[in-house]
XYZ file of C-alpha atoms in Angstrom:
189
model
C -9.574 19.992 32.224
C -9.795 20.668 28.480
C -8.249 24.111 28.981
C -5.305 22.655 30.904
C -4.790 19.954 28.293
C -4.905 22.531 25.493
C -2.446 24.793 27.306
C -0.012 21.920 27.884
C -0.278 20.958 24.233
C 0.363 24.471 22.964
C 3.366 25.025 25.209
C 4.966 21.660 24.577
C 4.262 21.580 20.836
C 6.312 24.708 20.301
C 9.375 22.673 21.296
C 8.846 19.715 18.954
C 11.276 19.407 16.035
C 9.956 18.373 12.637
C 11.987 15.458 11.264
C 13.159 15.486 7.681
C 12.179 11.905 6.860
C 11.084 8.544 8.158
C 8.745 9.788 10.898
C 5.836 7.630 9.845
C 7.921 4.512 9.283
C 7.421 2.230 12.285
C 10.848 0.708 11.594
C 12.509 4.131 11.967
C 10.874 4.849 15.333
C 11.663 3.620 18.798
C 9.140 1.251 20.266
C 5.683 2.711 20.715
C 5.567 0.656 23.919
C 7.796 3.264 25.533
C 5.169 5.932 24.903
C 2.303 3.621 25.839
C 3.867 2.802 29.203
C 4.272 6.506 30.039
C 0.554 7.239 29.599
C -2.162 6.936 32.248
C -3.479 3.873 30.388
C -1.994 1.917 27.471
C -5.471 1.878 25.905
C -5.327 5.585 25.093
C -2.675 5.022 22.405
C -4.260 3.550 19.292
C -3.174 2.594 15.796
C -5.367 3.959 12.990
C -6.909 1.373 10.664
C -8.969 1.444 7.510
C -11.649 -0.600 9.283
C -11.959 2.042 12.028
C -12.078 4.823 9.462
C -14.796 3.135 7.438
C -16.945 2.247 10.450
C -16.689 5.700 12.027
C -16.252 8.116 9.145
C -16.772 6.746 5.657
C -20.455 5.906 5.985
C -21.253 9.557 6.545
C -19.294 10.585 3.458
C -20.659 7.789 1.312
C -24.344 7.997 2.163
C -25.164 11.408 3.629
C -26.360 13.995 1.107
C -25.268 16.710 3.550
C -21.670 15.796 2.724
C -22.107 16.280 -1.029
C -23.315 19.091 -3.221
C -26.775 17.561 -2.911
C -26.847 19.255 0.505
C -28.031 22.398 -1.205
C -31.202 20.559 -2.121
C -31.647 19.003 1.298
C -33.970 20.707 3.764
C -33.141 18.717 6.891
C -30.052 17.282 8.513
C -29.804 13.552 8.145
C -28.364 11.136 10.680
C -24.828 11.979 9.609
C -23.319 15.275 8.537
C -20.063 16.816 9.525
C -21.100 17.185 13.152
C -21.318 13.413 13.497
C -17.656 13.126 12.502
C -16.167 15.321 15.204
C -15.919 12.984 18.147
C -15.639 9.505 16.714
C -13.472 7.210 18.873
C -10.591 6.664 16.420
C -10.200 10.441 15.860
C -9.550 9.879 12.148
C -12.527 11.674 10.633
C -11.915 14.863 8.716
C -14.566 17.069 7.206
C -13.769 16.289 3.561
C -13.439 12.750 2.178
C -10.485 13.709 -0.011
C -8.473 14.766 3.074
C -8.328 11.121 4.077
C -5.537 11.020 1.488
C -2.191 12.810 1.206
C -2.531 16.537 0.521
C -6.342 16.109 0.376
C -6.073 14.660 -3.124
C -7.733 11.391 -4.073
C -5.143 8.952 -5.448
C -7.588 8.095 -8.220
C -10.160 10.639 -9.429
C -12.347 7.708 -10.479
C -13.159 7.121 -6.794
C -15.799 9.774 -7.332
C -18.755 9.217 -9.608
C -19.105 12.972 -9.949
C -16.433 15.580 -9.341
C -19.100 18.279 -9.216
C -20.994 16.693 -6.315
C -18.172 14.647 -4.758
C -20.498 11.644 -4.941
C -18.535 8.395 -4.421
C -18.329 5.757 -7.123
C -20.029 2.376 -6.836
C -16.873 0.503 -5.763
C -16.346 2.876 -2.853
C -19.988 2.465 -1.823
C -20.025 -1.320 -2.132
C -16.635 -2.121 -0.585
C -15.143 0.895 1.157
C -12.584 -1.141 3.146
C -11.321 -2.978 0.063
C -11.347 0.092 -2.157
C -9.537 2.230 0.402
C -7.122 -0.630 1.009
C -6.067 -0.479 -2.630
C -4.804 3.045 -1.934
C -3.507 2.475 1.608
C -0.122 4.024 0.829
C -1.863 7.302 0.017
C -3.885 7.478 3.235
C -2.981 10.421 5.457
C -3.326 8.492 8.697
C -1.192 9.370 11.696
C 1.164 6.636 12.926
C -0.610 6.613 16.304
C -3.382 8.534 18.055
C -3.240 9.512 21.718
C -6.583 10.029 23.443
C -5.344 11.970 26.487
C -7.252 11.708 29.734
C -5.160 14.354 31.497
C -2.599 17.093 30.960
C -0.028 14.516 32.102
C -0.891 12.333 29.102
C -0.450 15.301 26.770
C 2.870 16.161 28.367
C 4.097 12.550 28.163
C 3.070 12.247 24.506
C 4.666 15.520 23.501
C 7.827 14.794 25.448
C 8.129 11.387 23.762
C 7.513 12.920 20.331
C 10.051 15.657 20.943
C 12.655 13.198 22.151
C 12.190 10.965 19.112
C 11.701 13.586 16.384
C 8.123 12.549 15.656
C 5.898 15.350 14.331
C 2.690 16.027 16.233
C -0.714 16.863 14.826
C -3.617 18.118 16.866
C -7.135 16.903 16.252
C -9.852 19.338 17.125
C -12.621 19.331 14.547
C -10.795 18.032 11.470
C -11.385 21.273 9.576
C -7.977 21.580 8.006
C -8.323 21.586 4.261
C -4.779 20.387 3.619
C -5.156 17.443 5.959
C -3.047 18.908 8.768
C -5.368 17.630 11.451
C -4.352 14.005 10.887
C -0.951 14.188 9.115
C 0.577 10.990 7.821
C 3.120 9.413 10.145
C 2.489 11.808 13.011
C 1.562 11.346 16.622
C -1.963 12.713 16.707
C -3.228 14.160 19.986
């Protein structure tokens, strides 16, 4: 099934135009209900939120030494690490905390206590939802995420995106160092 879904995605994505502006603006798009109703279940189309990101992704970045330069000193994998980020339900996790933001650049370098180790500052540790919320306009979240259950879902999502000029991003492992795996304002599959 994964092979068929991947093949449908590759074929259909080659036909999707990239809009020049306004793709991520919900006011510039047709109703997402149209896409939702064409999928096998309306529950497989989700809206990314800071709360989902923090609960599924941020804890690993904020507390796991594997995700910082301290990993060199670590001898065992902890409960987190990059592998724990791959299949989180919201599909927002990327392998580098900075890629949560546009162009993989933190909107404020002070969010890190140490640039050398990428260790987060105290505010980010104590209130990740509030701190990230302060920089919400810089978050590189897709407009919606489709969690396809079949090749038909992929085809419906890509057809809708193509027909409405919405760029598509593909989430596999989140290892895209310019943030291309979650792209702001995209339909993420």
